[in-house]
Short mmCIF file of C-alpha atoms in Angstrom, two decimals:
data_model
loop_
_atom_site.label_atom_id
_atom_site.label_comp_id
_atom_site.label_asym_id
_atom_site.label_seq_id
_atom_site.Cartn_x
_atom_site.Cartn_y
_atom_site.Cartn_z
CA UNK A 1457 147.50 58.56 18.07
CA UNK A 1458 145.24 57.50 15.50
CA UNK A 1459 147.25 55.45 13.52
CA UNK A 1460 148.67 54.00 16.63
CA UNK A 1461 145.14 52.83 17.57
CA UNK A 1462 144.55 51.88 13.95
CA UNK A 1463 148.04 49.51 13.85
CA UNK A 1464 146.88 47.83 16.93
CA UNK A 1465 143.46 47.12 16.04
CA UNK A 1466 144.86 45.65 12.85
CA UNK A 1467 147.71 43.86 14.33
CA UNK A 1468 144.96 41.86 17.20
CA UNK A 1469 142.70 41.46 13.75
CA UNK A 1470 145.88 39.92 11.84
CA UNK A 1471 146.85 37.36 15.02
CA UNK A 1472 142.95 36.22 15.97
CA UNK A 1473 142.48 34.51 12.85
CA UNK A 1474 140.91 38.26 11.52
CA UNK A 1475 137.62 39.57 12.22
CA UNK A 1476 135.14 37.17 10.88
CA UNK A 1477 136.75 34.89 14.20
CA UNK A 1478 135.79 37.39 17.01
CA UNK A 1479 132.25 36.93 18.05
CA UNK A 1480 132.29 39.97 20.50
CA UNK A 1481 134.64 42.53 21.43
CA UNK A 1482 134.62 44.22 25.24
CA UNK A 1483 137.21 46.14 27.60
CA UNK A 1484 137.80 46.56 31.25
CA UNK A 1485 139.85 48.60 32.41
CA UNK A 1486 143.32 47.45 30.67
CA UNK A 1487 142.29 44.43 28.09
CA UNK A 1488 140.41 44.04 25.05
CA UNK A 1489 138.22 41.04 25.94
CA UNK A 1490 137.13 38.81 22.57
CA UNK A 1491 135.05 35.79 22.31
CA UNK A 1492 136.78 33.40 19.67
CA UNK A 1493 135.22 31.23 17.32
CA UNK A 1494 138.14 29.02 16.70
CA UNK A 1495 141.20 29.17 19.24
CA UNK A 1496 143.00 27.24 16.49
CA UNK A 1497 143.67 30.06 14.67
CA UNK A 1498 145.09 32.57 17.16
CA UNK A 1499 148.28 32.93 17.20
CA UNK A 1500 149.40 33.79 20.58
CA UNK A 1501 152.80 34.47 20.05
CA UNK A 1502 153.01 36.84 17.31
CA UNK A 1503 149.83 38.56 18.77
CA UNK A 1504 152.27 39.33 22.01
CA UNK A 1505 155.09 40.87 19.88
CA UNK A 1506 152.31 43.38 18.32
CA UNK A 1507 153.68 46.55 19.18
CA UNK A 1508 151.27 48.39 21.92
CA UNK A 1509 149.97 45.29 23.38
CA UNK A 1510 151.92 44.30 26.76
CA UNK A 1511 150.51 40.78 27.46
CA UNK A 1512 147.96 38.23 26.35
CA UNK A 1513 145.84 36.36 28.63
CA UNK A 1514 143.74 33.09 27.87
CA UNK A 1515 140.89 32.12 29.61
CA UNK A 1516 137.04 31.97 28.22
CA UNK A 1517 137.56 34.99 26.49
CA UNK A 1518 140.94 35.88 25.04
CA UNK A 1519 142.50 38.99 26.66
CA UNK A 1520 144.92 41.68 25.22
CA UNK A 1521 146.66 43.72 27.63
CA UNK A 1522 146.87 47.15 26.02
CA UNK A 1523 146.80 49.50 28.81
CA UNK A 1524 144.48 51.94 30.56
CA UNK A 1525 142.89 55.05 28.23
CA UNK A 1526 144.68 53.11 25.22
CA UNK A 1527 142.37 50.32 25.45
CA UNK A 1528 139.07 51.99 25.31
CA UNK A 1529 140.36 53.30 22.21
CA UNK A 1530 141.58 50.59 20.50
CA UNK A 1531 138.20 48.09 21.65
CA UNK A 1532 136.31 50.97 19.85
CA UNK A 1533 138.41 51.06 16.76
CA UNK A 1534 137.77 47.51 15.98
CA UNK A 1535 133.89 47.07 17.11
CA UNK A 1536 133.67 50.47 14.12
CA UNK A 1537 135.80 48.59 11.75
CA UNK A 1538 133.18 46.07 12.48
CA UNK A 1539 130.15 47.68 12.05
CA UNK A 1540 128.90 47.01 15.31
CA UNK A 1541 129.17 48.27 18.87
CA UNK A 1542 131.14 47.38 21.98
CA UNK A 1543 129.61 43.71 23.12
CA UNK A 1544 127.58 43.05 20.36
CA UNK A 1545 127.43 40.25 18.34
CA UNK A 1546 129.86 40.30 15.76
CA UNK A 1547 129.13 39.78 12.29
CA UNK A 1548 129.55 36.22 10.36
CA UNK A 1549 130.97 37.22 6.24
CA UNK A 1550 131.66 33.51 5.61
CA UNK A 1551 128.85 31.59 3.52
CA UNK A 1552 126.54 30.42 6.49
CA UNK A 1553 125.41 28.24 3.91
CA UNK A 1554 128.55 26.05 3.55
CA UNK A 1555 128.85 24.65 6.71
CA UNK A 1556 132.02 21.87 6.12
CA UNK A 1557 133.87 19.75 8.39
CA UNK A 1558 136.48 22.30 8.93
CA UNK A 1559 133.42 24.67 10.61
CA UNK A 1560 132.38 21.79 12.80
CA UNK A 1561 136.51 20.83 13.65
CA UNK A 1562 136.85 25.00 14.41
CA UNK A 1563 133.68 24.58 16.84
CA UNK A 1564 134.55 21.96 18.50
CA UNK A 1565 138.00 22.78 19.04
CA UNK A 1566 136.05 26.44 20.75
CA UNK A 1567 134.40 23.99 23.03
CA UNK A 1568 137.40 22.25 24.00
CA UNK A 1569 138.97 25.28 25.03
CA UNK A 1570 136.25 26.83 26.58
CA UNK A 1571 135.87 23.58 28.49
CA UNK A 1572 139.79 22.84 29.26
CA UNK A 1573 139.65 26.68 30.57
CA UNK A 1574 135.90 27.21 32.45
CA UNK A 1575 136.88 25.87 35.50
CA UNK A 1576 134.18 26.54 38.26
CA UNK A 1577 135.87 28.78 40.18
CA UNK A 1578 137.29 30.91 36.93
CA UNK A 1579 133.35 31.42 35.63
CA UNK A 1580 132.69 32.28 39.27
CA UNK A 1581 135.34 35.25 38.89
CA UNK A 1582 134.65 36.05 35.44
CA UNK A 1583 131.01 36.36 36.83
CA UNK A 1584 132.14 38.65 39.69
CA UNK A 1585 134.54 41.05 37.51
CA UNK A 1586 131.34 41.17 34.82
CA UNK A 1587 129.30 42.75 37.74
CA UNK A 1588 131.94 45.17 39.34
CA UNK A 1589 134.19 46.39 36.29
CA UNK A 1590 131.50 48.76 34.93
CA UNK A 1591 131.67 50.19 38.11
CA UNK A 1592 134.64 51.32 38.73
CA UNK A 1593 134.65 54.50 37.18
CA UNK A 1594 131.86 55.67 39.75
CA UNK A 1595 134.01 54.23 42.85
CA UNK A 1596 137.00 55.74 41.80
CA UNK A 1597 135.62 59.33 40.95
CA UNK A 1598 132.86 59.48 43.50
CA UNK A 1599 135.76 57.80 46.03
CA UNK A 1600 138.28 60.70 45.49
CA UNK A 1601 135.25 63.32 45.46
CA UNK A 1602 134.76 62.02 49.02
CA UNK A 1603 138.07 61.74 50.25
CA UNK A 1604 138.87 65.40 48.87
CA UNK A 1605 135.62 66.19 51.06
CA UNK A 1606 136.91 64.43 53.99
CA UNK A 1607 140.26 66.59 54.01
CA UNK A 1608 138.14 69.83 53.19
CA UNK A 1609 135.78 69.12 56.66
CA UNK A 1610 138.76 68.12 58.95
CA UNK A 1611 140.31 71.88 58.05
CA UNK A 1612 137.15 73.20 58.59
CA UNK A 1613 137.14 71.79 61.97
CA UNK A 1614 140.67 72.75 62.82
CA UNK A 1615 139.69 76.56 61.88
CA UNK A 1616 142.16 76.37 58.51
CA UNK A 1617 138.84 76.98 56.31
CA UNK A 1618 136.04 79.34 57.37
CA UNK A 1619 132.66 80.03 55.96
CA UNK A 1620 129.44 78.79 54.76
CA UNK A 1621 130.31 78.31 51.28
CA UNK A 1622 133.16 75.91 51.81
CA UNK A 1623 130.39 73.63 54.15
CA UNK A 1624 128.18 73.88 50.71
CA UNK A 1625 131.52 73.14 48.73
CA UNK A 1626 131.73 70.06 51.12
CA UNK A 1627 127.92 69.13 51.67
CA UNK A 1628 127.88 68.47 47.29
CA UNK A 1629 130.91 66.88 47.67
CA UNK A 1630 129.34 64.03 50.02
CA UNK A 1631 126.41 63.83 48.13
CA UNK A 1632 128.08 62.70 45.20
CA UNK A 1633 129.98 60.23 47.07
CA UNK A 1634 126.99 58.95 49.03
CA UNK A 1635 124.40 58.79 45.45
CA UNK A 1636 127.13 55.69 44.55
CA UNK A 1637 127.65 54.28 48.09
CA UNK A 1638 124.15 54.56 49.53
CA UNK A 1639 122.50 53.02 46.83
CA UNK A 1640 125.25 50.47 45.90
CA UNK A 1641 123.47 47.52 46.18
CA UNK A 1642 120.89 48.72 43.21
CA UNK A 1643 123.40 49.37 40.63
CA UNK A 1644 125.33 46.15 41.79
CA UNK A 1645 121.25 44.63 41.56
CA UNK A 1646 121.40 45.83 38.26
CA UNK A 1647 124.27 44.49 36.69
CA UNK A 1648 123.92 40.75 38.48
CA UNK A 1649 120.68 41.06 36.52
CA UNK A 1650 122.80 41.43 33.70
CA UNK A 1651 125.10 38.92 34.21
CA UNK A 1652 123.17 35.77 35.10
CA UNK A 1653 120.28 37.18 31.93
CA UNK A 1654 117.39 38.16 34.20
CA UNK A 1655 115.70 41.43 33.73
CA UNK A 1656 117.90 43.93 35.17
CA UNK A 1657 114.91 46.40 36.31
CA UNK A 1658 114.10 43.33 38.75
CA UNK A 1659 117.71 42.95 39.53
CA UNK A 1660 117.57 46.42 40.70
CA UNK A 1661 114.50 45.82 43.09
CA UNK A 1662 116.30 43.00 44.91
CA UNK A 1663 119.66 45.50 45.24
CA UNK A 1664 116.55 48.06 46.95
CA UNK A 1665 114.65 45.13 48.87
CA UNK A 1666 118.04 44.22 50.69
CA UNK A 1667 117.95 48.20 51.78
CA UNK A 1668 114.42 47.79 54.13
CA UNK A 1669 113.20 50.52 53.06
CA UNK A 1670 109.82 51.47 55.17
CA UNK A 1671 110.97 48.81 57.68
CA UNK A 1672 110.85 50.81 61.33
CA UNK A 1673 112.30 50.41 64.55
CA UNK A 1674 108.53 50.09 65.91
CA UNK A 1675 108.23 47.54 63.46
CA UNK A 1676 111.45 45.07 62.93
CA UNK A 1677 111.66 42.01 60.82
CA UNK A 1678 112.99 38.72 62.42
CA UNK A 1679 116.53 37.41 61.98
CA UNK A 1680 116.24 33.42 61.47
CA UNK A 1681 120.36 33.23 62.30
CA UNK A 1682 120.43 35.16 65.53
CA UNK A 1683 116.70 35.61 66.51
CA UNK A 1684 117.09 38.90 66.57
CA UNK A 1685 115.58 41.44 64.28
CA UNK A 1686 117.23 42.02 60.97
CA UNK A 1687 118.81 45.52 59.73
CA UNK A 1688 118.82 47.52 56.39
CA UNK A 1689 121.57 46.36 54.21
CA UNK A 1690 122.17 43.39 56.14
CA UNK A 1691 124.25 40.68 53.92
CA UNK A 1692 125.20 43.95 51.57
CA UNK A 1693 126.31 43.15 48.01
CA UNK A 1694 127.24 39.55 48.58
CA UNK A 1695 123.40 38.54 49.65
CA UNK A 1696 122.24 40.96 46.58
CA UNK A 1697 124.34 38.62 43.80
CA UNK A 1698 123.29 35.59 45.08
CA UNK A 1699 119.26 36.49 45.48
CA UNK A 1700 120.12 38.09 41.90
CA UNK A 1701 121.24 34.43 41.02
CA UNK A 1702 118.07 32.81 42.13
CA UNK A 1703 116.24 35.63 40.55
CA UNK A 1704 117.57 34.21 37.51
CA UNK A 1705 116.80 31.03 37.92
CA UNK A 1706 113.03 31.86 38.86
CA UNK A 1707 112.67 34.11 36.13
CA UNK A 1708 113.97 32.19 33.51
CA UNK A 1709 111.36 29.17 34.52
CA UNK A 1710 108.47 31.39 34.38
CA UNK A 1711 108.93 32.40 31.42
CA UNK A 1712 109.09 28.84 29.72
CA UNK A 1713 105.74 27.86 31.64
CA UNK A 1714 104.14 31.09 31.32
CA UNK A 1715 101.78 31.45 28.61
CA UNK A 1716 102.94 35.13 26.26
CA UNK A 1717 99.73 36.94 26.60
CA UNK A 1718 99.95 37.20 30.53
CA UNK A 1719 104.01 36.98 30.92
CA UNK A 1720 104.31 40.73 31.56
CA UNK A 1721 102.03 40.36 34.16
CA UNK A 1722 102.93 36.98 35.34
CA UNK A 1723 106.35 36.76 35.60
CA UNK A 1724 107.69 39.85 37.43
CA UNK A 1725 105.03 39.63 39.85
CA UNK A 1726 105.81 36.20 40.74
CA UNK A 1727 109.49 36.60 40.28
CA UNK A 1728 109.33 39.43 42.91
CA UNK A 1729 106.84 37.99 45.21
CA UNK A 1730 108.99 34.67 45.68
CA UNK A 1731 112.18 36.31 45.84
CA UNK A 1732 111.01 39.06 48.27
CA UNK A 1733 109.99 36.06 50.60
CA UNK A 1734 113.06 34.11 49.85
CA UNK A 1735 115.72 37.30 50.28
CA UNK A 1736 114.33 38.94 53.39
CA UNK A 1737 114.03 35.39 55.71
CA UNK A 1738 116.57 33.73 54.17
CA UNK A 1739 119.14 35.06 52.25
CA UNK A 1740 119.69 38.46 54.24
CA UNK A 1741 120.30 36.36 57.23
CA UNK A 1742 122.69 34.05 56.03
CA UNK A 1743 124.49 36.09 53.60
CA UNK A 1744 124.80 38.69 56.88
CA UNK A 1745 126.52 35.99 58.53
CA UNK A 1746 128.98 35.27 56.18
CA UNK A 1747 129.67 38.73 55.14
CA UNK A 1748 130.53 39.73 58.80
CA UNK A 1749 132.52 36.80 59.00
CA UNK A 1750 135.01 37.41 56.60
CA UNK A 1751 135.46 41.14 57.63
CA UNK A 1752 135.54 39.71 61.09
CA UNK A 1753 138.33 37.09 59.53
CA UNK A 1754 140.38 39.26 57.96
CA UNK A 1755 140.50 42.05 60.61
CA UNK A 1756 141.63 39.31 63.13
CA UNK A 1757 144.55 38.54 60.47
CA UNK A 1758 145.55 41.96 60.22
CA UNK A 1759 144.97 42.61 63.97
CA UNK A 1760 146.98 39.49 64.84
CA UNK A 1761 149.50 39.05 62.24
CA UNK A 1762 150.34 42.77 62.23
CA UNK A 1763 153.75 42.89 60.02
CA UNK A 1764 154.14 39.26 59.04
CA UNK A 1765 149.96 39.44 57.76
CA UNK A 1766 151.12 42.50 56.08
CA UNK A 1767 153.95 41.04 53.88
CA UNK A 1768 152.30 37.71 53.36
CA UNK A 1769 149.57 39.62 51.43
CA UNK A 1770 151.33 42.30 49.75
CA UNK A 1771 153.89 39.44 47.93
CA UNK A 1772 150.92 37.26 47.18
CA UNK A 1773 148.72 40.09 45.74
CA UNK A 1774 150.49 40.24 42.15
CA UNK A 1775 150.01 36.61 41.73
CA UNK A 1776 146.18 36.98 42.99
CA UNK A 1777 146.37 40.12 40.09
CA UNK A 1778 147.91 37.53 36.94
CA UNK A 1779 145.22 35.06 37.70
CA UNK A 1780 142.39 37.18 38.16
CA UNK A 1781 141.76 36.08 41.42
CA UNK A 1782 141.74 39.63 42.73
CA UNK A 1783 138.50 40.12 41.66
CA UNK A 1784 136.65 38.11 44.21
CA UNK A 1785 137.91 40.42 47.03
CA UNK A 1786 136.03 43.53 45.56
CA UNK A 1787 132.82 42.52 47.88
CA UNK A 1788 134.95 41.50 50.57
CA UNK A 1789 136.28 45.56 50.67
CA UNK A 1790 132.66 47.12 49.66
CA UNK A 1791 131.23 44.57 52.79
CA UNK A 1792 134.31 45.91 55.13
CA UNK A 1793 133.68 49.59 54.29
CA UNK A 1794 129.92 48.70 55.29
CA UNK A 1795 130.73 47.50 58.29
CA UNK A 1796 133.60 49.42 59.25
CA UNK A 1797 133.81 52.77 57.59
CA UNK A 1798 137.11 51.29 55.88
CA UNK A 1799 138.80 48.38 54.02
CA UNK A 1800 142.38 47.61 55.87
CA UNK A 1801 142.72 44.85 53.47
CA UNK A 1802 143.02 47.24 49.88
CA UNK A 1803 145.78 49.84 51.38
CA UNK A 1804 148.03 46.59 52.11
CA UNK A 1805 147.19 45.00 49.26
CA UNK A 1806 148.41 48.07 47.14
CA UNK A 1807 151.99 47.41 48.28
CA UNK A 1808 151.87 44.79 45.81
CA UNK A 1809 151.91 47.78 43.27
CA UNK A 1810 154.48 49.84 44.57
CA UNK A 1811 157.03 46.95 44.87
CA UNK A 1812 156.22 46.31 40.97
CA UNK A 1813 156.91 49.98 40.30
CA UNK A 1814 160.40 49.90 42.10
CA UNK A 1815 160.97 46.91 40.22
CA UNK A 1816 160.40 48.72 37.31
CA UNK A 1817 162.80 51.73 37.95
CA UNK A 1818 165.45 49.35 39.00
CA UNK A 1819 165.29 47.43 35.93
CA UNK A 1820 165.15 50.73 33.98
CA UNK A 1821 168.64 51.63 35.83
CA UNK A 1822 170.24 48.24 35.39
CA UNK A 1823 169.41 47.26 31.82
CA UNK A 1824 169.59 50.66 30.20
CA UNK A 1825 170.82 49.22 27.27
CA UNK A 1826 168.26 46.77 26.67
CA UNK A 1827 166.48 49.38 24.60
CA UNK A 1828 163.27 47.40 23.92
CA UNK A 1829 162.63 46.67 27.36
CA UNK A 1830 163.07 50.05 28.71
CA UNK A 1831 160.53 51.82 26.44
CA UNK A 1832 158.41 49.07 27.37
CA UNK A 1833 159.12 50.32 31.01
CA UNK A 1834 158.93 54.39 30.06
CA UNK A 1835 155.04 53.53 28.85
CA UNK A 1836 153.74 51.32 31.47
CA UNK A 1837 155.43 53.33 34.59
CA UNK A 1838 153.26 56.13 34.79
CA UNK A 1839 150.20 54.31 35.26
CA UNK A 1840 151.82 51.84 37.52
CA UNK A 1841 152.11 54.33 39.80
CA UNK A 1842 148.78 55.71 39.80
CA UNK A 1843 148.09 51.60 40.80
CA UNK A 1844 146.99 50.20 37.58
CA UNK A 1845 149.60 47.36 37.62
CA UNK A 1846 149.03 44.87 34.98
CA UNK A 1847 150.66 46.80 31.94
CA UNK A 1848 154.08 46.34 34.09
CA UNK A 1849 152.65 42.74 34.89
CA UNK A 1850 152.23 41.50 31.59
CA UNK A 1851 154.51 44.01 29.51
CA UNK A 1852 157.72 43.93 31.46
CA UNK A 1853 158.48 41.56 35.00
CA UNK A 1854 156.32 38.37 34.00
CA UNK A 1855 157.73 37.99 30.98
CA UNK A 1856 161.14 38.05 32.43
CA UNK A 1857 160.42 36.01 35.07
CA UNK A 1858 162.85 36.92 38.27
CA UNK A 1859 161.79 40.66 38.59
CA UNK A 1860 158.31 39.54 38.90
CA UNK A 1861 159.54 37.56 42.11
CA UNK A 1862 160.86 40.77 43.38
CA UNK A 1863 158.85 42.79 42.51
CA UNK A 1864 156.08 40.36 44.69
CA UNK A 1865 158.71 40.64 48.05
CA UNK A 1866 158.68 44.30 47.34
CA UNK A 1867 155.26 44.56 47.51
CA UNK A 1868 156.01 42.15 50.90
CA UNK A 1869 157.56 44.92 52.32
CA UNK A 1870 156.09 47.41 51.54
CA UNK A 1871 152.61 45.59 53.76
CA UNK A 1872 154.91 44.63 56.59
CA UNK A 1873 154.70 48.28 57.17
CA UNK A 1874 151.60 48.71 56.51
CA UNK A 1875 150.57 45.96 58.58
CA UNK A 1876 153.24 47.18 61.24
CA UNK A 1877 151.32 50.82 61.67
CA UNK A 1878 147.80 49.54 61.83
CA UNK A 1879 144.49 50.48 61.30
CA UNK A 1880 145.45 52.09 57.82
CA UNK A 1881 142.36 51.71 55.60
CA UNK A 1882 141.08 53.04 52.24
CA UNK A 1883 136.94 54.62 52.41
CA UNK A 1884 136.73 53.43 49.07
CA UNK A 1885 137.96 51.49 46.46
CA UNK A 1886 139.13 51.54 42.82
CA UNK A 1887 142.54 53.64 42.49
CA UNK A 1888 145.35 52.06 44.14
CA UNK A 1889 148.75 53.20 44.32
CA UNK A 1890 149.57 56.82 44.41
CA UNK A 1891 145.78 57.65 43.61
CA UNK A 1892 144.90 56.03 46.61
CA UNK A 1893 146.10 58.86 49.05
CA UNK A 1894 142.95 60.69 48.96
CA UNK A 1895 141.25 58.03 49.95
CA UNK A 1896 143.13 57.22 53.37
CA UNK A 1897 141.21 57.52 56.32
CA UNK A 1898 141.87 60.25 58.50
CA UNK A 1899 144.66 60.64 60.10
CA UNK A 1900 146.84 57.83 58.82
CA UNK A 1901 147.77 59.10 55.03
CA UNK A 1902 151.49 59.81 56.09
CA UNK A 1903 151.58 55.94 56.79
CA UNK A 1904 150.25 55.04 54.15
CA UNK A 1905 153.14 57.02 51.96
CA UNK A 1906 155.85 55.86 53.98
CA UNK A 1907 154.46 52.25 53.30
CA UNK A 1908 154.46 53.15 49.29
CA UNK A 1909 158.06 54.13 50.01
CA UNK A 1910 158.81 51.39 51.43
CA UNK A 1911 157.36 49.16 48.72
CA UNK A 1912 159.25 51.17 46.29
CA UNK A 1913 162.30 50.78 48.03
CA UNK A 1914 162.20 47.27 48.34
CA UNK A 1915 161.47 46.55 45.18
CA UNK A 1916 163.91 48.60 43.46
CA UNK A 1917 167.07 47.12 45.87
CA UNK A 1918 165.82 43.93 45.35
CA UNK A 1919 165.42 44.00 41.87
CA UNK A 1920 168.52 45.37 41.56
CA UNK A 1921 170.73 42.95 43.14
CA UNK A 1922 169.01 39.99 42.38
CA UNK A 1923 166.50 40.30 39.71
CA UNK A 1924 168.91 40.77 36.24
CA UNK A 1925 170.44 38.55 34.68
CA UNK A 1926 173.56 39.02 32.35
CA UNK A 1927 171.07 38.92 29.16
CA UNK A 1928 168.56 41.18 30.89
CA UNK A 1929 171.16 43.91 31.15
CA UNK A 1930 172.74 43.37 27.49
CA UNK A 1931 169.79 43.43 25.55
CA UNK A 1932 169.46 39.95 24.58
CA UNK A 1933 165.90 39.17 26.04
#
């Protein structure tokens, strides 16, 4: 495994135009992430046909699909052969002193890239995914912790489990899940603190502001929007990023106008004061109105549209997935499972998965002898069906084109079922696929599965019949 990490490191070194071109290395939970110095000499093509990496992404930062547990690996090998550590600064070995013509060409050609691919909405994304990424790990283990919990208390109420150390076993359980959830808006606090370059100890205070804490019913706080009084979490994580935002802004002033001997009195104190003010009457209010909004929105869709809502967004999912658009609907689910107990939207949307995965196994079955393509399949599989899709995205239908189609109306089908049964929603979110199943609210797993069936179904007789072609199936592509 070593040397496999080694190769790749080497082989993304040997295609970026080598070390000295990366300015910092990070990794979600599939891609290196690098920030290049001069996109004139990457070379995307070769850096594709390195052996372990399944796709290549470009956007502000350049992205190398490598795969989950591979990829914190091979982002760590080459920060070490650096020197330095995962999102640091990397280090400069050319002269600093000779700055030529050619240095100025390679920046401004950086610029022009960065421009051409910093569209508004992709920074707002890149934003979004920079705040929820490092948390993933604690949704999805804290998430299945729960849902095993859930299971564990409806056999204790049926009589299948007995005894006061299985309610302990379960009380644990549920605090574990509840020390992420209940104080989500903190660590989310925390890392839009992060993001926008304010100090993320005051980032945190805005996440526990939003929470009301010592606010009674004796004692309410007016609601500007509805006149009525306002309640704890109101707004949730979409009112905390954008007070964080302000934060920023606020923060960053006062510290240009404030002179250094009183700034660590100064600053936070004012920072605080103005965003306290600004956050409770303002922000919570409005940001509460637009977060119930969309839930309200898209339950109406799903309550309405039923199977038709359900295939419309389990094809358009994988597309959402290749242009990182997915991202913006992680505080659309946390705000649903606020309000609701349950996202509707994520089980649906995990169709798109299991369509890609049938995909997969049909184009394992019908180009057998395309050797290169089916170890490409053998390695990305697995974790497609645990729901981390984009090694299969970027590794094995995209590329070819006409199996990513079907493997999109797969994932179609597999929501019209979804969408058909109703009321089928996750308690958390993170894993999606077959690592979702925990995570099913009561009562409606078995619908769930028969919808992953489904999606694997489709996509595999689809795929099939209509997503080879001749050269597929001989090997030539």
């Amino acid at each position: 495994m070593t040397d496999k990490i080694t190769e790749i490191a080497n082989g993304i070194y040997e295609n970026v135009g080598g070390m000295d071109n990366v300015g910092k290395i990070v990794h979600c939970m599939t891609r290196v992430r690098m920030e290049i110095r001069d996109y004139s000499k990457v070379n995307i093509d070769n850096l594709k046909k390195v052996k372990g990496v399944m796709g290549v992404v470009e956007d502000d930062t350049l992205q190398v699909v490598i795969g989950p547990g591979t990829v914190n690996k091979v982002a760590q090998k080459m920060v070490e052969m650096a020197g330095v550590k995962l999102g640091d600064a990397m280090p400069e070995t050319s002269d600093k002193n000779n700055k030529t013509k050619v240095d100025e060409k390679a920046a401004a050609t950086k610029a022009a890239v960065k421009k051409k691919n910093q569209k508004p909405w992709s920074k707002i994304l890149k934003s979004i995914s920079n705040i929820f990424v490092p948390l993933i790990p604690a949704f999805v283990g804290a998430g299945i912790i729960g849902g095993i919990a859930s299971v564990l208390g409806n056999m204790m109420t049926a009589g299948q489990l007995t005894g006061e150390h299985w309610a302990t076993i379960i009380m644990v359980m549920k605090i574990v899940q509840n020390g992420v959830f209940a104080y989500l808006n903190i660590y989310v606090g925390i890392n839009s603190a992060n993001e926008f370059g304010a100090s993320p100890s005051l980032g945190g205070v805005i996440g526990g502001i939003i929470m009301l804490t010592g606010v009674t019913p004796e004692a309410p706080l007016p609601n500007i929007i509805t006149g009525g009084t306002l309640s704890a979490n109101q707004g949730g994580i979409i009112g905390v990023i954008f007070a964080v935002f302000l934060m920023s802004l606020i923060e960053k002033k006062l510290r240009k106008i404030t002179p250094e001997s009183i700034d660590i009195i100064v600053t936070p104190t004012l920072t605080l004061l103005i965003m306290s003010l600004l956050t409770i009457f303002l922000i919570m209010p409005v940001a509460g109105a637009i977060s119930s909004g969309l839930v309200g929105f898209i339950n109406w869709i799903l309550d309405v549209g039923g199977a038709f809502s359900g295939f419309l967004l389990g094809s358009l999912f994988l597309p959402m997935v290749m242009f990182g658009l997915h991202q913006i609907l992680t505080p659309i689910h946390l705000d649903m499972i606020t309000n609701t107990g349950v996202t509707e939207l994520l089980p649906i949307l995990a169709m798109a998965g299991a369509g890609q995965v049938g995909a997969a196994v049909a184009l394992w079955v019908r180009c057998r002898k395309n050797e290169t393509l089916t170890e490409l399949i053998k390695g990305a599989l697995p974790v497609g069906v645990l729901g981390i899709g984009e090694p299969l995205i970027y590794g094995v239908t995209l590329p070819l084109g006409r199996p990513f189609v079907t493997a999109c109306l797969g994932g179609g089908i597999g929501g019209a079922v979804i969408g058909l049964f109703g009321h089928v929603g996750a308690t958390s979110i993170g894993p999606s696929g077959v690592a979702l199943i925990p995570l099913i609210n009561n009562g409606h797993m078995l619908q769930y599965v028969i919808g992953l069936l489904a999606g694997y179904l489709g996509g595999f007789v689809i795929t099939y019949f209509f997503g080879t072609t001749e050269a597929m199936r001989k090997g030539q592509i």
